[in-house]
Coordinates of C-alpha atoms and ligand atoms in Angstrom, one line a residue:
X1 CA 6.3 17.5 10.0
X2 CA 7.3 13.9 12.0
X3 CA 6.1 11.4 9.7
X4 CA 3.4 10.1 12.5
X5 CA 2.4 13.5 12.8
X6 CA 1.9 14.0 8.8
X7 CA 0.5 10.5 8.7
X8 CA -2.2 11.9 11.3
X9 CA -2.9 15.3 9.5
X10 CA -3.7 13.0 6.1
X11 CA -6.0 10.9 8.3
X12 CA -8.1 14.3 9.3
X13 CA -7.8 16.0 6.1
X14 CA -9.0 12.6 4.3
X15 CA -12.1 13.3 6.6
X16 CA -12.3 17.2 6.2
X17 CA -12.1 16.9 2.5
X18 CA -14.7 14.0 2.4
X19 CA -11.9 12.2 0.1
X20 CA -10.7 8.1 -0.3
X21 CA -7.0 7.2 -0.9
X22 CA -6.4 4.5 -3.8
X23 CA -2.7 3.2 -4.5
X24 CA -1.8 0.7 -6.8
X25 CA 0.6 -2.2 -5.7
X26 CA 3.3 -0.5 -6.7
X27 CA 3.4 2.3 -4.5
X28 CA 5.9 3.2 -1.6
X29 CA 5.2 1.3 2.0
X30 CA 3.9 4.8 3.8
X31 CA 1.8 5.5 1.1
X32 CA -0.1 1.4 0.6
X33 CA -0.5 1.4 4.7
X34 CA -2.0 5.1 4.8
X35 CA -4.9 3.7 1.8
X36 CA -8.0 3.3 1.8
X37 CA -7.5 0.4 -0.8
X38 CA -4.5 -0.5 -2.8
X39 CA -5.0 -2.9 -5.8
X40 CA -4.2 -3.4 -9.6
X41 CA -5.4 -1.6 -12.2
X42 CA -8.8 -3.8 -12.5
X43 CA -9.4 -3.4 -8.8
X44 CA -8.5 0.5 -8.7
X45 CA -11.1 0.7 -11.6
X46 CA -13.9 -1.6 -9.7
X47 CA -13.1 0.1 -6.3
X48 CA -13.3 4.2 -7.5
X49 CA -16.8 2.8 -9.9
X50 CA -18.4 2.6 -6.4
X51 CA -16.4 5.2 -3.9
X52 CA -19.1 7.4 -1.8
X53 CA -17.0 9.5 -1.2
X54 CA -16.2 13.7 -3.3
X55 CA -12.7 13.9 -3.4
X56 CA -10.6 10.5 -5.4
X57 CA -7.0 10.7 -4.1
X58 CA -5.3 8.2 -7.1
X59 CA -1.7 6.9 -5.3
X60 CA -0.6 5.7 -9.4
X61 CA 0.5 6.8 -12.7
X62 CA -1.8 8.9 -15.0
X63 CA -4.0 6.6 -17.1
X64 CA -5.2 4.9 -13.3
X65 CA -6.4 8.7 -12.4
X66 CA -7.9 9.2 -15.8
X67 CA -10.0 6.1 -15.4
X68 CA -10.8 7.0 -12.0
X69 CA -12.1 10.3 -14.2
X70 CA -13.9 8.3 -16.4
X71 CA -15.8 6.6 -14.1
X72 CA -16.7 9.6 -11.8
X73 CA -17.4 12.3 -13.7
X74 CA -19.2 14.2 -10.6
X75 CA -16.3 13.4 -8.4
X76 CA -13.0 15.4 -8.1
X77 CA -9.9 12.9 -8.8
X78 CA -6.3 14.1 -8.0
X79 CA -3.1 12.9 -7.7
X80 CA -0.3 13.8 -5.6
X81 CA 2.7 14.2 -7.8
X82 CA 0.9 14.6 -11.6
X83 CA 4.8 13.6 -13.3
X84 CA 3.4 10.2 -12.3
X85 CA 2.8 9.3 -15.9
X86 CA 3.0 5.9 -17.7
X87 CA 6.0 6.0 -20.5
X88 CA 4.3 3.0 -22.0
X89 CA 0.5 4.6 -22.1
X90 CA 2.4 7.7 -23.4
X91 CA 3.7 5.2 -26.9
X92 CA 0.1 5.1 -28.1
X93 CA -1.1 8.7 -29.8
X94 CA -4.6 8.3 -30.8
X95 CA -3.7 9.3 -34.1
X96 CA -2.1 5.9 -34.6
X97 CA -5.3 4.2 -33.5
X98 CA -6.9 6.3 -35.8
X99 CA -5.1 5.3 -38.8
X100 CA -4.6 1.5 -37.8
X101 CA -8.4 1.8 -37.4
X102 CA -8.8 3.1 -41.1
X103 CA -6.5 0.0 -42.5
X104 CA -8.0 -2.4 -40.7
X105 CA -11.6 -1.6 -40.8
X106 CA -13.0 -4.9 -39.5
X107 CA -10.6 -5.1 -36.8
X108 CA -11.9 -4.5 -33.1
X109 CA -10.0 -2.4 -31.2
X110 CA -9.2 -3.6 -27.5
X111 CA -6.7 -1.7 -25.6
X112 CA -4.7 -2.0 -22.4
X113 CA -6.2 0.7 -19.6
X114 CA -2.2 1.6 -19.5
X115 CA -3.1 4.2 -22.6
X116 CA -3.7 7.7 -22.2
X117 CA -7.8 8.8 -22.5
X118 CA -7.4 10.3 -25.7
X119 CA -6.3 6.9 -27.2
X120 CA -8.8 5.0 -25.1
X121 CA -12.0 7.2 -26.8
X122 CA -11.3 5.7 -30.2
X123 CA -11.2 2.0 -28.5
X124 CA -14.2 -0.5 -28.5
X125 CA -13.1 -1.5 -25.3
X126 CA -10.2 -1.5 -23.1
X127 CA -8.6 -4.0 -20.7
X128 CA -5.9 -4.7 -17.9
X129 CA -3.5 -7.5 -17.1
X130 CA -5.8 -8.9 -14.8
X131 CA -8.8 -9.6 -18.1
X132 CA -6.7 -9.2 -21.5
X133 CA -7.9 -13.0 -22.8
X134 CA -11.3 -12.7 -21.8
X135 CA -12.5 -9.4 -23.4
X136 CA -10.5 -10.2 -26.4
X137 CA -12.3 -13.6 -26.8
X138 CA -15.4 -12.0 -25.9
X139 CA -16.1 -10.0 -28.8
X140 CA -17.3 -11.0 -32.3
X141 CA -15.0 -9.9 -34.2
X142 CA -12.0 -12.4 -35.5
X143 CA -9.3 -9.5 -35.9
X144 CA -8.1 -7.4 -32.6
X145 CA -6.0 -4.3 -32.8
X146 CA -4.3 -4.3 -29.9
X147 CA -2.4 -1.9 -27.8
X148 CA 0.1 -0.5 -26.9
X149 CA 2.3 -3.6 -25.0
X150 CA 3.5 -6.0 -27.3
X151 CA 4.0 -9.0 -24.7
X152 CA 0.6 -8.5 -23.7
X153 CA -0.3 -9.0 -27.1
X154 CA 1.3 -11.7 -27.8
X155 CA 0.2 -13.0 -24.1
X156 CA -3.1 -12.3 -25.7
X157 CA -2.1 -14.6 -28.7
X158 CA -1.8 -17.6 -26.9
X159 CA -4.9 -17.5 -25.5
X160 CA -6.9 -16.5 -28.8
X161 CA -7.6 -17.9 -31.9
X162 CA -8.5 -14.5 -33.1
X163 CA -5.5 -13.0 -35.0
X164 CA -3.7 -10.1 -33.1
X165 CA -2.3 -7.1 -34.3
X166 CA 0.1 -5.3 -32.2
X167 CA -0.4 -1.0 -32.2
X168 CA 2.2 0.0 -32.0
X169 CA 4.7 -2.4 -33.4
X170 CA 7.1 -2.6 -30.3
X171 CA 5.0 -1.1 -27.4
X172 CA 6.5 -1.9 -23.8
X173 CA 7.6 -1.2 -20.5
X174 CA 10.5 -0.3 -19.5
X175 CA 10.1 -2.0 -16.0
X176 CA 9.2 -5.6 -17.0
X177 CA 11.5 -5.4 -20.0
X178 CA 14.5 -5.4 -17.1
X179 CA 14.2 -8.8 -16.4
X180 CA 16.1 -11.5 -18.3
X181 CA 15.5 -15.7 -19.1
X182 CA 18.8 -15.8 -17.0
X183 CA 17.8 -14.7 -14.2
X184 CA 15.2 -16.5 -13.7
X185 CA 16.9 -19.7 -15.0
X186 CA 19.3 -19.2 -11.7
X187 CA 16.8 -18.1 -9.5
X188 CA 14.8 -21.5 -10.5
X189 CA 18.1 -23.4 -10.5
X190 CA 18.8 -21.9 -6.7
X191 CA 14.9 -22.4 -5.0
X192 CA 13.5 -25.3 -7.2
X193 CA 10.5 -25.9 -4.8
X194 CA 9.6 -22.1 -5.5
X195 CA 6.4 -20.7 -8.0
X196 CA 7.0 -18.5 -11.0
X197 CA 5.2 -15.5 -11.2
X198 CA 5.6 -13.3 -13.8
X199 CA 3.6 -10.3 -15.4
X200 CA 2.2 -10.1 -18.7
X201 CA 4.3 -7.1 -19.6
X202 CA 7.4 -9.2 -19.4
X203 CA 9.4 -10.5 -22.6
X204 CA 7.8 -14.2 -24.2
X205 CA 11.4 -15.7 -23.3
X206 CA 10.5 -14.7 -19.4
X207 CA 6.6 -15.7 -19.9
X208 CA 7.2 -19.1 -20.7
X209 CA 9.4 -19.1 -17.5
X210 CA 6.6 -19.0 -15.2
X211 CA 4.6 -21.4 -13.3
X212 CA 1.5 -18.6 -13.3
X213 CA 1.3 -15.5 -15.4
X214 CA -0.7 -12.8 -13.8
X215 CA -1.8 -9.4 -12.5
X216 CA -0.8 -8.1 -9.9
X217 CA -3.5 -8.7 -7.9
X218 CA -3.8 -12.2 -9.2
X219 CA -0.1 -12.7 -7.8
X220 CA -1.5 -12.2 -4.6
X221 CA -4.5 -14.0 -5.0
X222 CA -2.1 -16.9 -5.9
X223 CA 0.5 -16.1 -3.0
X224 CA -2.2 -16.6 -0.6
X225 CA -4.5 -19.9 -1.9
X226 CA -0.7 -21.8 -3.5
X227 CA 0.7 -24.5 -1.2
X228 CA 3.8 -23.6 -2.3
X229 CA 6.1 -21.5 0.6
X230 CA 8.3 -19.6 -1.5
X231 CA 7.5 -17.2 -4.9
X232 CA 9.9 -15.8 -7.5
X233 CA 8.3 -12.5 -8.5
X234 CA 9.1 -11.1 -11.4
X235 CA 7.1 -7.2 -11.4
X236 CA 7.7 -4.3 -9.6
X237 CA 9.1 -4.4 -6.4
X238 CA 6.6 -2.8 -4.5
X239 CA 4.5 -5.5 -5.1
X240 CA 6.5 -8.0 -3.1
X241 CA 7.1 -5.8 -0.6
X242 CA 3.2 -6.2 0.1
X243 CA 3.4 -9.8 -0.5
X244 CA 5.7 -9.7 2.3
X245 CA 3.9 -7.4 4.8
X246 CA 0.7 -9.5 3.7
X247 CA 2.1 -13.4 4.3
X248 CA 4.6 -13.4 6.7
X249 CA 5.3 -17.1 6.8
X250 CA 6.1 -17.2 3.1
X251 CA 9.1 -16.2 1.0
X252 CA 9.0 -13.9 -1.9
X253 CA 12.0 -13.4 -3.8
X254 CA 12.0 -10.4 -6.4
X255 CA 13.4 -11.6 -9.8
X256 CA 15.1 -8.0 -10.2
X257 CA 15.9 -6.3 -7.1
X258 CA 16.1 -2.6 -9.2
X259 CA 12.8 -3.1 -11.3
X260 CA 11.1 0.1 -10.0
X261 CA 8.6 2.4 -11.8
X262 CA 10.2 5.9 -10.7
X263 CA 7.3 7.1 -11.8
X264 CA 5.0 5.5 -9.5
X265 CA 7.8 5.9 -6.5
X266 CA 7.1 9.9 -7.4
X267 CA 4.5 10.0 -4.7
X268 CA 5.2 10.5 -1.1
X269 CA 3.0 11.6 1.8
X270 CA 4.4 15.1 1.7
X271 CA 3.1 15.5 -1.7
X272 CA -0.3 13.5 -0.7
X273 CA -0.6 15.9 2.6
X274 CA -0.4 19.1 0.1
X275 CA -2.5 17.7 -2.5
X276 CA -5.2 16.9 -0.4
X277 CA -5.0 20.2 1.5
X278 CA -5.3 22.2 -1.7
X279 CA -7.4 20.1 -3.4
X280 CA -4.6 20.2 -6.5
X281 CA -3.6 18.6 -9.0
X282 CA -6.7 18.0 -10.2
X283 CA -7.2 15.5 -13.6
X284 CA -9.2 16.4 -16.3
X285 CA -10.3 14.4 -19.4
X286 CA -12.3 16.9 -22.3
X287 CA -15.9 15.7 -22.1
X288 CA -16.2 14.7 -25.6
X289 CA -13.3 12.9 -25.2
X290 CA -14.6 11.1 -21.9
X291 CA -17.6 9.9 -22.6
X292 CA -15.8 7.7 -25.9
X293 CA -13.3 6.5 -23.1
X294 CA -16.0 5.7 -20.5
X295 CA -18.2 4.0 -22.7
X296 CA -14.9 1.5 -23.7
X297 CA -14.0 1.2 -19.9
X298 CA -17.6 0.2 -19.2
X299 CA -17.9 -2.0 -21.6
X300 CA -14.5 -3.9 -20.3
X301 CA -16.2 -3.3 -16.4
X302 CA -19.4 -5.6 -17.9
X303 CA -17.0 -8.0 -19.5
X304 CA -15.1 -8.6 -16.2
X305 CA -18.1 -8.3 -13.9
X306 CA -20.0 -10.7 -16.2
X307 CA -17.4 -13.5 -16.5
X308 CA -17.3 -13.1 -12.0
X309 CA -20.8 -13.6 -11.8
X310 CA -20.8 -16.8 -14.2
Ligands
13P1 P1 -1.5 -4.4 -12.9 O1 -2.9 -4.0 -13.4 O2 -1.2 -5.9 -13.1 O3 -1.3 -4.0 -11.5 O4 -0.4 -3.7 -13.9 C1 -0.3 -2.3 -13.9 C2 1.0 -1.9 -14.4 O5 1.2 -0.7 -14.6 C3 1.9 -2.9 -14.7 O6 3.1 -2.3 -15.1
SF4_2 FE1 3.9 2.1 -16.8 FE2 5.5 0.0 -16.6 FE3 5.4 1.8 -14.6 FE4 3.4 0.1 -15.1 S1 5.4 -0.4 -14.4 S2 3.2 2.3 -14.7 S3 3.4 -0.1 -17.3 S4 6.1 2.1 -16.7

């Protein structure tokens, strides 16, 4: 099929099949313009809590369809290409939590959404790039496990009092470990007038580089309410590709032209048009396992939601 043509058919079949497309900000072009909402992982999580809609189509990597799961058991989540799957949520086996659980015994345990379900169900409560700081400081408890990126954690740290303790020792990913202090240093050198936004899940020497840190969604929240005309952007590269679709008179330059996720560049609109016409690959989280996960997600929804409403 033409890609108009294919374009079309996912447009009717979205309607036949009663279904809503999600992407994350890191998707392809054709796949963000064919959504129903693209966002981070906070905003995918808020967005599917209140879809009307049967059929969850989730344009990102596993743990984003799993808490789609979560948070519509009733519904029917699937996503196009399912070797869409996070190598950093994959670094956290729930066994670890487990035993990191038994040592530390007064510790809380808050970790990142990017962890797989069966880790999330032994959580208190989970978070995202977009809320780390404020559900860690939100809880009672003086000592966080925290997992499984270690710049996040140490983001984490220097907005805490609380004492942190990374699970695992070196979680990351492999995307926003690409990008290096020089870099940055000559891309500051070259556009001094420009903002420095970088992700959490970048290395401390590239944190302390930036005018904001941020999710992605915050980026481009900031992108549209800064004064500033031009933005070094240090995250995936499909996120300033929308920054540049979205504002047209500013200038976003990506800190690392190859940081891209392959896995979240797996899905195309081929693979969208036969998922959604068979209804397949469909995600599944056990039930005993779920409702542990969803009552940690939740709890991170009330969190967020709460500190909105303040
Ligand atoms: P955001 O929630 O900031 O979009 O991050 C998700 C992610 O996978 C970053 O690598
Ligand atoms: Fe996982 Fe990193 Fe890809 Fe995000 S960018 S999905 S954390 S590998």
């Amino acid at each position: 099929m033409k890609p108009e043509q294919l374009k079309e058919t996912i447009l009717k079949l979205k309607d036949d099949q009663n279904a809503v497309i999600l992407a994350h900000n890191y998707q392809q072009e054709e796949i963000q313009l064919l959504a129903d909402y693209i966002g981070d992982s906070l905003d995918l999580a808020r967005y599917s809590a209140k879809v009307k809609e049967n059929v969850i189509v989730l344009c990102g990597v596993d743990f984003m369809a799993q808490t789609a799961v979560l948070l519509n058991p009733d519904k029917t989540v699937i996503i196009p290409d399912p070797e869409a799957k996070c190598p950093m949520a994959a670094q956290l086996p729930a066994e670890l939590v487990r035993e990191a659980k038994q040592k530390h015994p007064d510790a809380a345990v808050v970790l990142y959404v990017n962890t797989l379900a069966e880790a999330r169900a032994e959580a208190d409560v989970t978070c995202t790039s977009a809320n780390a700081p404020l559900v860690v400081n939100a809880l009672e408890e003086k000592k966080i496990l925290f997992g499984p990126d270690r710049n996040l954690a140490w983001f984490v740290q220097r907005r805490s009092d609380k004492q942190i303790i990374p699970l695992p020792d070196r979680g990351y990913c492999y995307v926003h470990r690409m990008f290096s202090p020089a870099d940055i240093m000559l891309l500051k050198e070259r556009y001094p007038d420009a903002e420095v936004l970088v992700h959490p899940e970048c290395d401390p020497e590239v944190q302390q580089l930036a005018t904001h840190i941020c999710s992605t969604s915050q980026m481009l929240l900031r992108a549209k309410a800064s004064p500033a005309k031009r933005f070094i952007i240090a995250t995936e590269v499909g996120l300033v590709e929308r920054m540049k679709r979205e504002f047209p008179d500013k200038e976003f330059i990506p800190a690392l032209e190859t940081a891209v996720c392959e896995q979240m560049k797996l899905h195309t609109l081929e693979k969208l048009y036969l998922a959604l016409r068979d209804i397949k690959h469909v995600v599944h989280v056990p039930p005993e396992i779920a409702a542990r996960a969803r009552a940690a997600t939740e709890r991170m929804l009330e969190i967020s939601g709460r500190a909105t409403s303040d």
